Coordinates of C-alpha atoms in Angstrom, one line a residue:
X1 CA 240.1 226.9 218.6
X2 CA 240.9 225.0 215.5
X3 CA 237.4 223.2 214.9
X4 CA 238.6 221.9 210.9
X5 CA 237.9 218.5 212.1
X6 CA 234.3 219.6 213.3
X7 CA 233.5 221.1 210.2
X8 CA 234.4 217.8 208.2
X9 CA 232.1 216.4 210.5
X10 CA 229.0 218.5 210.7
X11 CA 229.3 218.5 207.0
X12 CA 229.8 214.7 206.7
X13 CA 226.5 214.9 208.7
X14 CA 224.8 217.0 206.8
X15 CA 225.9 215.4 203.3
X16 CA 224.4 212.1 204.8
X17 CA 220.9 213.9 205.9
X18 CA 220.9 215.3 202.1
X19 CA 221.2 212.4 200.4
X20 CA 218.5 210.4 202.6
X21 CA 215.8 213.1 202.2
X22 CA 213.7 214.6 200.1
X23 CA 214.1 218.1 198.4
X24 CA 212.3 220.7 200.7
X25 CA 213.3 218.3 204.2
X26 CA 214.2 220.6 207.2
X27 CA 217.5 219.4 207.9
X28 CA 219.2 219.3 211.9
X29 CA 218.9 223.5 213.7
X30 CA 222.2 225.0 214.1
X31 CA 222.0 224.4 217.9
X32 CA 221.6 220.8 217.6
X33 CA 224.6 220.4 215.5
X34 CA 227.0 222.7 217.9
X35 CA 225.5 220.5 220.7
X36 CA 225.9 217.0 218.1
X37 CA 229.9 217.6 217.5
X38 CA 231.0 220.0 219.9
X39 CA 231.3 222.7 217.9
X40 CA 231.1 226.5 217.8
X41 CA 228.5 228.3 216.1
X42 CA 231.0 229.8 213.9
X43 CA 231.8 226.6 212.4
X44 CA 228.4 224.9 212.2
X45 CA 227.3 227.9 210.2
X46 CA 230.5 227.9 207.9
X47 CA 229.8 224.3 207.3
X48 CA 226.1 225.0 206.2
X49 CA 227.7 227.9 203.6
X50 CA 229.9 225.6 202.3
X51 CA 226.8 222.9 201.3
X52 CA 224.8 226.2 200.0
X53 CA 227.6 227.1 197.6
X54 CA 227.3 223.6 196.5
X55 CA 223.8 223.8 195.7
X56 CA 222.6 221.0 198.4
X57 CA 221.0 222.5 200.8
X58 CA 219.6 226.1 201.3
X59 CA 218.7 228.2 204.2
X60 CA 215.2 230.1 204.2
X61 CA 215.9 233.1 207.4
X62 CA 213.7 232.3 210.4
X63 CA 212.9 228.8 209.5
X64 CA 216.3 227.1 209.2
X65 CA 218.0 224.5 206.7
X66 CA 216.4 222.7 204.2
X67 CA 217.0 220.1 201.2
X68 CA 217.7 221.8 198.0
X69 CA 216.3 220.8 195.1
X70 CA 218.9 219.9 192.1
X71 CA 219.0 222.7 189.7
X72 CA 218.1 220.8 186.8
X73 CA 221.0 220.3 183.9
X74 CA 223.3 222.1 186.0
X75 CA 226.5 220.4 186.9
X76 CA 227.4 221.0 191.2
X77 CA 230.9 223.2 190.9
X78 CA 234.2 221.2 191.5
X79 CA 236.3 223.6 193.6
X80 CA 238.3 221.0 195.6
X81 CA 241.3 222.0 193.1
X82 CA 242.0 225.3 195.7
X83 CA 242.9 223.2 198.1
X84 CA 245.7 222.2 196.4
X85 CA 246.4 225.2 195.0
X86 CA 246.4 227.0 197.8
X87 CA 248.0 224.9 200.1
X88 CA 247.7 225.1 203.9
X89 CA 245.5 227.3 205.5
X90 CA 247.9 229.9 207.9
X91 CA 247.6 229.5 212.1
X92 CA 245.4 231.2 213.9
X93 CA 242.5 232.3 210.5
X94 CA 239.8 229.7 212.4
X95 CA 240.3 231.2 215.6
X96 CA 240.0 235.1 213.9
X97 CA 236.8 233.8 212.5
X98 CA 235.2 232.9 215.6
X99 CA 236.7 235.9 217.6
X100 CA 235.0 238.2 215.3
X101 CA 231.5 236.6 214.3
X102 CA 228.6 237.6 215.4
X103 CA 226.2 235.8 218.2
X104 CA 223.8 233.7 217.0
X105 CA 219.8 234.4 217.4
X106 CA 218.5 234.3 220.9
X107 CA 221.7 234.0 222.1
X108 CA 224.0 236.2 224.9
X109 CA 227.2 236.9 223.9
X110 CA 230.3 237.4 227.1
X111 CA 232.6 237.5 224.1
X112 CA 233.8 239.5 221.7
X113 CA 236.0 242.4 221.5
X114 CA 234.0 245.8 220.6
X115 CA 231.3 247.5 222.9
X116 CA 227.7 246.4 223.1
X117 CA 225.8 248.8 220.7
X118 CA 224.1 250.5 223.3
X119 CA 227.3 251.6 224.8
X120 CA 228.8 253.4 221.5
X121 CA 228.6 257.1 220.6
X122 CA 226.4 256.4 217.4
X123 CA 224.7 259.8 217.3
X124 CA 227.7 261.8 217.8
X125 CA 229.8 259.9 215.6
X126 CA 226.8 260.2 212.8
X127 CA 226.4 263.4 212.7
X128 CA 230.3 264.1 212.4
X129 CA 230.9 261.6 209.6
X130 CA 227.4 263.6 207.9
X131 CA 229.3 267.0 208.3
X132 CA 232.6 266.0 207.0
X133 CA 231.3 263.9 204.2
X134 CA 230.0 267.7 202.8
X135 CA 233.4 269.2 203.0
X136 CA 234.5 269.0 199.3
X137 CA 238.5 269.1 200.9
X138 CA 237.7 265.9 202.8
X139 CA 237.0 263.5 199.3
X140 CA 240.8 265.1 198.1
X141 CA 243.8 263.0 198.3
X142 CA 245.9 264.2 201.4
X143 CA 248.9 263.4 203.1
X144 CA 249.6 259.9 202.8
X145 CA 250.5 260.1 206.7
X146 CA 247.1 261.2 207.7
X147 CA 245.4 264.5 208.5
X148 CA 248.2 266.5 210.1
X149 CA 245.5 267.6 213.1
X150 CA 244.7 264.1 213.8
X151 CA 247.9 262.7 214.0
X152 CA 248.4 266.1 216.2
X153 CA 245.9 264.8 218.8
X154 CA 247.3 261.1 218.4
X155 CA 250.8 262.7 219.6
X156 CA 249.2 264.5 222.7
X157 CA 247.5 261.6 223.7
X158 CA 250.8 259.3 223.5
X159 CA 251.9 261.6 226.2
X160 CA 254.5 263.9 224.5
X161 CA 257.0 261.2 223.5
X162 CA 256.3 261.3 219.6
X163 CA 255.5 264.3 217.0
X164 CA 252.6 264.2 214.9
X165 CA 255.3 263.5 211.9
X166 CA 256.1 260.4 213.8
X167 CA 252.4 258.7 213.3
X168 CA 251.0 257.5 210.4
X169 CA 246.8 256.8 210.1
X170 CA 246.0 253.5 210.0
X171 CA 242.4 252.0 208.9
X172 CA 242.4 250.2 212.8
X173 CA 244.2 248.7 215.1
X174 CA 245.1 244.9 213.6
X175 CA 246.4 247.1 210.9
X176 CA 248.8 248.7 212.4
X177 CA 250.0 245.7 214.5
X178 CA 250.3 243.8 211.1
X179 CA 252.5 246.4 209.5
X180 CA 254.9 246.7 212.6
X181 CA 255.3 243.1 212.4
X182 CA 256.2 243.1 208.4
X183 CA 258.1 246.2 208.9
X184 CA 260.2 246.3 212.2
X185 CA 261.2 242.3 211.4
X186 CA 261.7 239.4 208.3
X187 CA 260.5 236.4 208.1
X188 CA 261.7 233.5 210.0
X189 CA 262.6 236.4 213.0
X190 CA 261.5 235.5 216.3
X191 CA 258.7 238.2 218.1
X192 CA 258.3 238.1 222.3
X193 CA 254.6 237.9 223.3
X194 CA 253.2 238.8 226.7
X195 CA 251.5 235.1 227.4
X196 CA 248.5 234.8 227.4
X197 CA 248.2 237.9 224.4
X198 CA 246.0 239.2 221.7
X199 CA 245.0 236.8 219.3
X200 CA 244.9 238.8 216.4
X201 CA 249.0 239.9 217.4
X202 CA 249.5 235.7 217.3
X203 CA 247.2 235.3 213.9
X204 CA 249.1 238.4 212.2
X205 CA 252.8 237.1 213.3
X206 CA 252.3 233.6 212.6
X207 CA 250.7 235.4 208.5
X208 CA 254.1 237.0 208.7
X209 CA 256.4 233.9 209.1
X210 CA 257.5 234.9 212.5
X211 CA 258.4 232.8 215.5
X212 CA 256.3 233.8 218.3
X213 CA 257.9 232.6 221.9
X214 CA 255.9 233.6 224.9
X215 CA 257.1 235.3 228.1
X216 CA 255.2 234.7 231.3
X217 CA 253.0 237.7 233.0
X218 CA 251.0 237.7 236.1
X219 CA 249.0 239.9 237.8
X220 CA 251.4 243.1 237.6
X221 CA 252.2 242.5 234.2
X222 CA 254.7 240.8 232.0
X223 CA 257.9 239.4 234.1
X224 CA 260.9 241.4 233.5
X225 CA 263.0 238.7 234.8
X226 CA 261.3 235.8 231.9
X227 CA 261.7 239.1 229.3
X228 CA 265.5 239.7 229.9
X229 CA 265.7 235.7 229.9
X230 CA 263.9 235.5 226.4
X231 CA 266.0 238.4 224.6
X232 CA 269.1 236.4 225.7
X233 CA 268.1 233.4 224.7
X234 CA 266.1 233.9 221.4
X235 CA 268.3 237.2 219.8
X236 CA 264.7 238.7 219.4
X237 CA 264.5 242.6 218.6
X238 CA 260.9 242.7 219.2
X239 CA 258.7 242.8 222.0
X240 CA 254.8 242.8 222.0
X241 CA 253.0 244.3 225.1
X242 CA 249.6 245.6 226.2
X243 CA 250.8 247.2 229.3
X244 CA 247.2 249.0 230.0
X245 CA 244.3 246.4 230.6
X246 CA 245.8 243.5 228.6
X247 CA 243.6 241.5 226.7
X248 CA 242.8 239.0 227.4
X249 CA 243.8 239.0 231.4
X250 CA 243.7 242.6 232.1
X251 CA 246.5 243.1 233.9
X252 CA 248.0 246.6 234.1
X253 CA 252.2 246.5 233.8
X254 CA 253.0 247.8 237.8
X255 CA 254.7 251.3 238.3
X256 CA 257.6 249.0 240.0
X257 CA 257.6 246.9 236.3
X258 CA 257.9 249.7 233.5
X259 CA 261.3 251.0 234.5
X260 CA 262.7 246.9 234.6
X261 CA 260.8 246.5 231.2
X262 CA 262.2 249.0 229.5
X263 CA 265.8 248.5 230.3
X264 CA 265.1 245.1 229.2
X265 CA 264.5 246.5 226.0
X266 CA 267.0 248.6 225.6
X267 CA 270.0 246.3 226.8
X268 CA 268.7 244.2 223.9
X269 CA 268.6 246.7 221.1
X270 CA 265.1 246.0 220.4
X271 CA 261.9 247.3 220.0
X272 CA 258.8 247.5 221.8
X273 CA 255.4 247.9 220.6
X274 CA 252.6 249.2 222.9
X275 CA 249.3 248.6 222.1
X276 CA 247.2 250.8 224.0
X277 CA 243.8 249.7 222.8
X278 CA 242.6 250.4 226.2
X279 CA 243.5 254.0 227.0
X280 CA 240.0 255.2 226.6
X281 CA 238.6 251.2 228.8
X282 CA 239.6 253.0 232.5
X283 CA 237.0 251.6 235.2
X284 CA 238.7 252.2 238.5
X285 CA 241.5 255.2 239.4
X286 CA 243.5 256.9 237.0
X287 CA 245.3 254.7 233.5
X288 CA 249.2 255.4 234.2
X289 CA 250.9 257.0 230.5
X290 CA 251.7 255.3 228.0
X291 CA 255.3 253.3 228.1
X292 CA 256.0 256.0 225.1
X293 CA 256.1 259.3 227.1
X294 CA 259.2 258.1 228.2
X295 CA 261.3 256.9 225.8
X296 CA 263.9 259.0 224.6
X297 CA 266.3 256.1 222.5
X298 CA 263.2 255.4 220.6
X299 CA 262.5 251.5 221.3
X300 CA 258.6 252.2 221.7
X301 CA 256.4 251.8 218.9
X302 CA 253.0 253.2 219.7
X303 CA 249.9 252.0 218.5
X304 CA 246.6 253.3 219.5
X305 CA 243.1 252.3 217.9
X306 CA 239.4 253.9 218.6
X307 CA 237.3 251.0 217.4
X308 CA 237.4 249.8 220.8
X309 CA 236.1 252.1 223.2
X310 CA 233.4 253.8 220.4
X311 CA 232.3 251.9 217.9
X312 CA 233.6 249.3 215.4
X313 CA 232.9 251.2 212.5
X314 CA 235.2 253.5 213.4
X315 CA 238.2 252.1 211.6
X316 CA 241.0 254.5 211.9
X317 CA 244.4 254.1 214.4
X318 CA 247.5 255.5 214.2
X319 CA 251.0 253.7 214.5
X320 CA 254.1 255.7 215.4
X321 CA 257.8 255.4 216.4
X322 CA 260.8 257.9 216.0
X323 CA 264.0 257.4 214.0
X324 CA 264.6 254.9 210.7
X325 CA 261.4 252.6 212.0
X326 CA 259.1 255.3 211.8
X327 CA 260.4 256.1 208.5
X328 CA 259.7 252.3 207.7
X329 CA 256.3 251.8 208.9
X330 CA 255.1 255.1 206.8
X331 CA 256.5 252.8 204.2
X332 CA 254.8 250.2 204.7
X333 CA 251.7 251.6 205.4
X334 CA 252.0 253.3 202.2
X335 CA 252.9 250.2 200.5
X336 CA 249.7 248.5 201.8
X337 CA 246.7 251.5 201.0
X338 CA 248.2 254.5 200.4
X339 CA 246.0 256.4 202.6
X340 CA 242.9 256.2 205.1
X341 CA 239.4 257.5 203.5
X342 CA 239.6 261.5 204.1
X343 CA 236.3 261.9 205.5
X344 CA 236.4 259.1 207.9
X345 CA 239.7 260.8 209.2
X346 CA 237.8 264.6 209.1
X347 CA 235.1 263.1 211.5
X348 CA 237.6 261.1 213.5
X349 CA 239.0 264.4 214.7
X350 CA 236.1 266.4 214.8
X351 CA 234.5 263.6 217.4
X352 CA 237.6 263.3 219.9
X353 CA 238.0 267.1 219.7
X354 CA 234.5 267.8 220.8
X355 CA 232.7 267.9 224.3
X356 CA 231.1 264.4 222.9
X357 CA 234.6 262.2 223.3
X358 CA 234.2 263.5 227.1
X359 CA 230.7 262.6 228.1
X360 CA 231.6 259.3 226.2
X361 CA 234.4 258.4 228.1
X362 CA 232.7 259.5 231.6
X363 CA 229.8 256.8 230.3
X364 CA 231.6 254.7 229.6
X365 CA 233.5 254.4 232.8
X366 CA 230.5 253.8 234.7
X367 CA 228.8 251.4 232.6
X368 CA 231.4 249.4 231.8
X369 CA 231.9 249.0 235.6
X370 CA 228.1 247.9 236.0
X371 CA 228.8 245.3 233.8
X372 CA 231.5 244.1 234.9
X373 CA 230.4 243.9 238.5
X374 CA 227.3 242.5 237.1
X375 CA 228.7 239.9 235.7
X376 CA 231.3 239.0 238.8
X377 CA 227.8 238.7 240.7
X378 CA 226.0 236.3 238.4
X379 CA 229.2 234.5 238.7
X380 CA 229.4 234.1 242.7
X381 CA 225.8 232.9 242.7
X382 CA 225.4 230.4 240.1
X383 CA 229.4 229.3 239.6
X384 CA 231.4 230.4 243.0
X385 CA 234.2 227.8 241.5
X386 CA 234.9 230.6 239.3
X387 CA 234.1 233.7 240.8
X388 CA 237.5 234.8 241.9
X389 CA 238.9 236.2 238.9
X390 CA 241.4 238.9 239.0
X391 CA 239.0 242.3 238.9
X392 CA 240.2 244.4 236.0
X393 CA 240.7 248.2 236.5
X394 CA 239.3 248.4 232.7
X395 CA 239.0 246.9 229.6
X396 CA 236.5 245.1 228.7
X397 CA 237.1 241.4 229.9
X398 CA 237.2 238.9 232.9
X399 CA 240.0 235.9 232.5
X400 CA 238.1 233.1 234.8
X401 CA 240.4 230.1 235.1
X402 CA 238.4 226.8 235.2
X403 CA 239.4 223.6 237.1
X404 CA 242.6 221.5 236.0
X405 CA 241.3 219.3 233.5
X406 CA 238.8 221.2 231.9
X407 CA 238.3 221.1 228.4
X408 CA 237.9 224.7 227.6
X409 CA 237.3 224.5 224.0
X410 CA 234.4 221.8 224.1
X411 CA 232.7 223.8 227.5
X412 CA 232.8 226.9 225.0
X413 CA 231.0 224.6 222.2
X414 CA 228.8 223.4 224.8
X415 CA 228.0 226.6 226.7
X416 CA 226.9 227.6 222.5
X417 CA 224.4 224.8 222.5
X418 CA 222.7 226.2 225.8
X419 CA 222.5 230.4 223.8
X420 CA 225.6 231.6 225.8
X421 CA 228.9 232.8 223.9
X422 CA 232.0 232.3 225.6
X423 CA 235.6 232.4 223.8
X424 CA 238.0 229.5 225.2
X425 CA 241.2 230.2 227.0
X426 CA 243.9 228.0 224.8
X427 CA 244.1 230.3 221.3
X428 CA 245.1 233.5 223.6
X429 CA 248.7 231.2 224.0
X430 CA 251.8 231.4 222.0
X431 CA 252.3 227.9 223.4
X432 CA 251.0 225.0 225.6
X433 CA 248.4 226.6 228.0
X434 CA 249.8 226.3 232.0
X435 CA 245.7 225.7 232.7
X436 CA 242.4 226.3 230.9
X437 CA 240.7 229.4 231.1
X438 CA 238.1 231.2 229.5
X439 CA 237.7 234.9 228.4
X440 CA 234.1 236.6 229.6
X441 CA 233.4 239.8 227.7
X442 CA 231.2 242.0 229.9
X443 CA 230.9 244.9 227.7
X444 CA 228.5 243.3 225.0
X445 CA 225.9 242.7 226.9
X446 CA 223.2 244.6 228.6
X447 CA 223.5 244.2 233.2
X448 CA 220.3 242.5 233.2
X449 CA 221.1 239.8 230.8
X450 CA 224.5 238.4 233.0
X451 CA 222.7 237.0 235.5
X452 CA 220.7 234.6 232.9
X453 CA 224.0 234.0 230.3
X454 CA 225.9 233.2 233.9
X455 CA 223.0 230.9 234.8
X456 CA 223.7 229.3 230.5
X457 CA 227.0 228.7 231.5
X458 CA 226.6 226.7 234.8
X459 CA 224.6 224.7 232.7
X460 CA 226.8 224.0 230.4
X461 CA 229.5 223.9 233.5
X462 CA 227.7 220.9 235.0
X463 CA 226.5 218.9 232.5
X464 CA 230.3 218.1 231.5
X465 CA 231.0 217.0 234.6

C-alpha cells in the first residue's frame, strides 16, 4: 500500500487549512481526511506528525488538530535537505508501517499480526520476567548463541532435526528472517517467495538488494511443479516458505507436497527457510512437523518466533540450520547485537517449560476458533459475496478474495473512514496480484465485536459500488 502520494496530499490540505485560519482553529478529524483522499489511518496521522514537527499545527489528545500559533522569533526547521541526502526511500517501509500501527480510537481492527490482548498469557509471562529479572546470573553476559536450555527446547520443538548448537536466539522473528536473508545470499541474488507471502520477508529482501520472484501456491500449499520451474529458470539457492498456516492465506503445505518440495530443493542445491510462526496457531486437528525433522543434507533453515501466539512483547526467536550456514547466521547474528537481553531469555524458558505454555496453548485453540467462526458468520450475513473463503486450520487470518475489479487498497482506506481496519490484498505479492483480496485478522478482536466491524465493512463494500 504505497499511500506517498496521499500523504503529499492530506498535507497539501492541511498546509492550505493552516494558512487560511487562525491560530487555535480545529483543523479537518482524522476520519474525514482518510475518507477526503482515500487514505489509511497510518498515513493521515504520519502526515499530521510531519506538520507538528514543523511547528504548524498541534494535536491536543481527545480533541483533535488545531492551528498552532508561530513560536515567536523562531525560524520553522528546513529539513527538506534529507531527502536528498538520503535518497530513495526502500520498497515495502510504507506498507511495514501500516502493518504494524496501531487502530485508531473507536475503531475495530481485523488486521494486524499479534493476538488481541485478552488472548495473551500476560500474568504468566509477568511473573516469570519478575523472577528472572532477580537472578543476578541473568543481567551476565552469556553465550552469544543464547541460553544453552532454551535453544535446548527450541531443538525439541523443531522436531529432532537440529541440536541446540545449531540455533542461535534471536530478539523475534523478522530478525531472524532478515539475517538469513543477508547471510545465506548477496546482494543482487534472486530469493523464491511462496505468492502471496509475508510482507515483512518481501520488506526485509527487497532492504537486502535481493530479487524476489514469486512461485504460485494454492490451497495445499506452494506448487512443486512452479518451484522446480523457478530454481531452473532463476539459478536461486533460496527458497522462502510458511508451510504451517501461511500468512497471509493459511494454507498448510499437503502431506502429498512436502516430499515433492523438498526434492525440489535439494536437486537445486539450495536452501530452504521455514518459518514456522504458526506452530503454536493450531485450530483444527493436529499441526504436521516441521519440514526440518526431516532433513538430513541440511537445506532447511528453521526459524521459529513466540511473539505470535503469546504476546508481542515477547521478542525472542531462534534461527537454526546445520553445517557452514549455521556457522554463518551465528555470524551474523553476532555481527548485528551480539546477544539477546539475559533475563528476557531466563523467562522465555521458564514460561514454555511450565504448566502455563499448556493451558495457553489449549486456550488458545478454542478461542481462536470462536473468532474465527465468528467472523465467517458476520461475513455470510452482511457480505455472502465474500463468505466463502478458504477456512484455515490456524493461524490467525482469513484471505477473502473480493470481486474482479475491486480496488482493494482504496475499499481498505474506505472501510478506515467507516472505524473498521482491514489490510489490502496487493502488498502480500512479490508481483502483479492475479485478483484483489483482502486479509481479515480474527484474532485481535473480541467475538462480539465481528458482527458490527463485518457490518463496517459492507458499508464500506457498497458504497464503492
Amino acid at each position: 500500500m504505497n499511500d506517498s502520494n496521499a500523504a503529499a496530499r492530506v498535507i497539501q490540505d492541511l498546509r492550505a487549512a493552516v494558512a487560511a485560519a487562525e491560530p487555535g482553529t480545529r483543523l479537518p478529524a482524522v476520519r474525514e481526511l482518510t475518507a477526503r483522499h482515500q487514505a489509511s489511518p497510518v498515513t493521515v496521522a504520519e502526515a499530521i506528525r510531519h506538520l507538528v514537527a514543523q511547528g504548524l499545527v498541534e494535536t491536543r489528545p481527545g480533541r483533535g488538530t488545531f492551528v498552532a500559533a508561530a513560536p515567536p522569533d523562531r525560524r520553522v526547521p528546513d529539513l527538506s535537505w534529507q531527502t536528498v541526502a538520503l535518497g530513495p526511500g526502500r520498497p515495502g517501509e510504507d506498507d511495514m508501517r501500516a502493518l504494524l500501527a496501531l487502530p485508531p480510537a473507536g475503531s475495530i481492527p481485523l488486521s494486524g499480526g499479534y493476538l488481541d490482548a485478552d488472548l495473551q498469557p500476560a500474568a504468566p509471562l509477568g511473573a516469570a520476567l519478575a523472577r528472572a529479572a532477580r537472578q543476578p546470573a541473568a543481567w551476565q553476559r552469556g553465550p552469544a548463541e543464547g541460553n544453552a536450555d532454551l535453544r535446548a527446547w527450541f531443538a525439541r520443538e523443531a522436531g529432532g532435526g537440529l541440536r541446540p548448537d545449531d540455533l542461535v536466539i534471536c530478539p523475534g522473528g523478522q530478525a531472524a528472517l532478515s539475517t538469513a536473508l543477508r547471510a545465506l545470499v548477496a546482494p543482487g541474488d534472486t530469493v523464491l517467495v511462496e505468492s502471496p507471502t509475508y510482507l515483512g520477508t518481501l520488506a526485509a529482501a527487497r532492504a537486502a538488494g535481493l530479487k524476489v520472484v514469486p512461485v504460485p501456491a494454492d490451497a495445499d500449499g506452494v506448487r512443486p511443479d512452479h518451484l522446480a520451474a523457478a530454481f531452473d529458470r532463476t539459478g536461486a539457492r533460496l527458497f522462502y516458505c510458511q508451510p504451517l498456516h501461511a500468512n497471509p492465506h493459511g494454507a498448510t503445505l499437503a502431506t502429498h507436497r512436502r516430499a515433492q518440495v523438498a526434492a525440489a530443493v535439494r536437486e537445486a542445491g539450495a536452501f530452504l527457510i521455514e518459518d514456522d510462526y504458526a506452530r503454536d496457531l493450531t485450530i483444527d486437528g493436529e499441526a504436521p512437523p516441521p519440514l526440518a525433522a526431516d532433513d538430513p543434507d541440511g537445506h532447511v533453515v528453521y526459524v521459529r518466533s513466540l511473539a505470535k501466539s503469546a504476546a508481542p512483547g515477547l521478542r525472542v526467536a531462534a534461527i537454526g540450520a546445520r553445517g557452514p550456514a549455521g556457522t554463518r547466521l551465528r555470524t551474523a547474528r553476532l555481527l548485528d547485537d551480539f546477544f539477546v537481553t539475559g533475563p528476557l531469555q531466563q523467562a522465555t524458558l521458564e514460561f514454555v517449560s511450565a504448566p502455563a505454555w499448556a493451558r495457553h496453548r489449549r486456550f488458545l485453540r478454542t478461542a481462536l476458533r470462536a473468532r474465527r467462526d465468528a467472523l465467517l458468520a458476520a461475513l455470510r450475513r452482511h457480505l455472502p459475496e465474500l463468505a466463502d473463503p478458504p477456512i484455515p486450520r490456524g493461524g490467525l487470518h482469513l484471505w477473502a478474495r473480493l470481486p474482479y475489479g475491486t480496488d482493494d487498497v482504496a475499499l481498505a482506506a474506505a472501510a478506515a473512514a467507516e472505524g473498521v481496519v482491514v489490510f489490502p490484498g496487493r502488498p502480500w505479492f512479490a508481483a502483479e496480484p492475479p485478483a484483489p483480496h483482502l486479509r481479515l485478522t480474527y484474532a485481535a478482536a473480541q467475538p462480539d465485536l465481528m458482527d458490527e466491524a463485518v457490518r463496517r465493512l459492507a458499508q464500506a463494500v457498497h458504497k464503492g459500488r
